[in-house]
Coordinates of C-alpha atoms in Angstrom, one line a residue:
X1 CA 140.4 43.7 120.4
X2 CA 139.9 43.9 124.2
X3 CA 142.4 44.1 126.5
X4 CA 142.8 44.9 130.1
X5 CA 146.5 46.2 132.1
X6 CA 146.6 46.4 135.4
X7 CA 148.6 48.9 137.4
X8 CA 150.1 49.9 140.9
X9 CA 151.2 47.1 143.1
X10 CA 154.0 47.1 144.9
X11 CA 154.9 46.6 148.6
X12 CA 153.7 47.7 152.2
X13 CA 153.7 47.0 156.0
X14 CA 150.6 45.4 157.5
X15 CA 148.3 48.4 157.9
X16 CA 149.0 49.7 154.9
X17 CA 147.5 51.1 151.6
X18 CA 147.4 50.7 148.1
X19 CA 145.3 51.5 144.7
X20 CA 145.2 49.3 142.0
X21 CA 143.9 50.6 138.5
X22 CA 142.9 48.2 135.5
X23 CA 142.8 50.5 131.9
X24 CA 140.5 48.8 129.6
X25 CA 140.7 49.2 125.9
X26 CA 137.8 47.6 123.5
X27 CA 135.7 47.2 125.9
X28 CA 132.9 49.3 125.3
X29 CA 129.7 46.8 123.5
X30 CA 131.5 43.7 124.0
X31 CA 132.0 43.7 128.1
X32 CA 129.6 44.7 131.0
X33 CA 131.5 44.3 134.0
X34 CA 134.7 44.6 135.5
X35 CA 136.0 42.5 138.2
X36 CA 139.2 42.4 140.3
X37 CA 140.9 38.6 140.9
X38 CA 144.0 37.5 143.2
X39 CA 145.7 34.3 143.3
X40 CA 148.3 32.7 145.0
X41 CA 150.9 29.9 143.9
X42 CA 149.7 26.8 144.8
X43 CA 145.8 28.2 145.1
X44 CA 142.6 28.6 143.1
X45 CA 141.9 32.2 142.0
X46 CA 139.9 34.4 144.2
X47 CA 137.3 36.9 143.3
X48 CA 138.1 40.2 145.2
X49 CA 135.4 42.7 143.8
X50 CA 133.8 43.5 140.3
X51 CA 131.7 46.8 139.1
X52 CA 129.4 46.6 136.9
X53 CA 129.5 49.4 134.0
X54 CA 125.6 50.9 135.8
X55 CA 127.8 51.1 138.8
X56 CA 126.4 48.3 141.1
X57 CA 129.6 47.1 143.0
X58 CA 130.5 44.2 145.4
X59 CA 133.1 42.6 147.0
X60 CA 134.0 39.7 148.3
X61 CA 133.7 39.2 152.3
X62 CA 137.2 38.8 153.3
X63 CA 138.0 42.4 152.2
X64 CA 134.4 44.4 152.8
X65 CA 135.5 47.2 154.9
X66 CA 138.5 47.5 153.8
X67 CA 138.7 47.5 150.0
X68 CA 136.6 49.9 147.8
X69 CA 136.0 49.4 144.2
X70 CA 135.1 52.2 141.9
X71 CA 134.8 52.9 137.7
X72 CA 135.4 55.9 135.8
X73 CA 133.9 55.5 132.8
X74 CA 135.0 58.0 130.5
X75 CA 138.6 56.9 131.0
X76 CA 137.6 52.9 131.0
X77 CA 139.3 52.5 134.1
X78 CA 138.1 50.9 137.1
X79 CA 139.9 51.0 140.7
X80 CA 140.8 48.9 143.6
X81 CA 141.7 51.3 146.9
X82 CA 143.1 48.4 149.0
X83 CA 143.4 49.9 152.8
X84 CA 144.3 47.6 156.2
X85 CA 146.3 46.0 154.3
X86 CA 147.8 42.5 155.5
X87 CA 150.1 40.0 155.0
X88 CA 147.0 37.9 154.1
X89 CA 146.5 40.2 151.0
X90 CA 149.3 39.0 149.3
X91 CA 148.8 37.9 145.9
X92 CA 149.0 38.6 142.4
X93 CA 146.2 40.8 141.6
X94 CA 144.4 40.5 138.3
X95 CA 141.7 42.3 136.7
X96 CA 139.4 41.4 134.1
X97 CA 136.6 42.1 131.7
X98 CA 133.1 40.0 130.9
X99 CA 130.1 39.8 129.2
X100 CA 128.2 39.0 132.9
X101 CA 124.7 37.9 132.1
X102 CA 123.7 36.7 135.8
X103 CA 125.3 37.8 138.8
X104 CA 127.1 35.4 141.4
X105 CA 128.3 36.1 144.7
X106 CA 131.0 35.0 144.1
X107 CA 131.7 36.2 140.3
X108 CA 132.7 33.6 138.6
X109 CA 136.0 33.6 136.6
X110 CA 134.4 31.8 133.7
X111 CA 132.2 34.5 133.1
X112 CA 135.0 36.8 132.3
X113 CA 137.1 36.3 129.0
X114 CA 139.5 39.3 129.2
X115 CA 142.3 39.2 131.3
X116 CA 145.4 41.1 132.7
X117 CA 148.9 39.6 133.0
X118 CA 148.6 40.9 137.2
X119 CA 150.3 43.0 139.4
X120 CA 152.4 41.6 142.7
X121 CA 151.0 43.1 146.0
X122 CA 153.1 42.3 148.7
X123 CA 152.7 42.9 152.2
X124 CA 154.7 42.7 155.2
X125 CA 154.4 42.5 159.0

């Protein structure tokens, strides 16, 4: 059984910094990729970043520059280091795991089956 938990939101001032972790568990021959989603109430999901497990990572252009998306492996965790922070960012953050056959920029979120309930980031000016 696969399942993904994410972990470290909280809240900051504008400017900022915070590191979100997703601990996957089942994940190894049934998921390829790894990808980091927000959403706010009243608005579609958005694609933040993904990484996929041969390391090739991208992000979405509303945070290049500021977020940075790595894996470890050998724990099955993969990270989200969320600096410049603003009030813009605020969202529930989920991560999630997929089977990604062909890439889209944007990932897609029906290309990921594996889902975690979210963690709050809030952000203040």
């Amino acid at each position: 059984q696969v399942q993904v938990a994410e972990s470290g939101g909280g809240s900051v001032q504008t400017g900022g910094s915070l590191r979100l972790t997703c601990t996957g568990s089942g994940t190894a021959h049934r998921t390829n990729t790894m990808a980091w989603f927000r959403q706010v109430p009243g608005k579609e999901r958005e694609w933040v970043g993904g990484i996929y497990t041969g390391g090739s990572a991208f992000l979405a252009d509303s945070v290049k520059g500021r977020f940075t998306i790595s894996q470890d492996n050998a724990k099955n965790q993969v990270y989200l280091q969320m600096d410049s922070l603003n009030p813009e960012d605020t969202a529930m953050y989920h991560c999630a795991a997929g089977l990604v056959r062909k890439h889209y920029d944007p990932m897609r979120t029906q290309d990921f089956d594996y889902w975690g309930q979210g963690t709050q980031v809030t952000v203040s000016s």
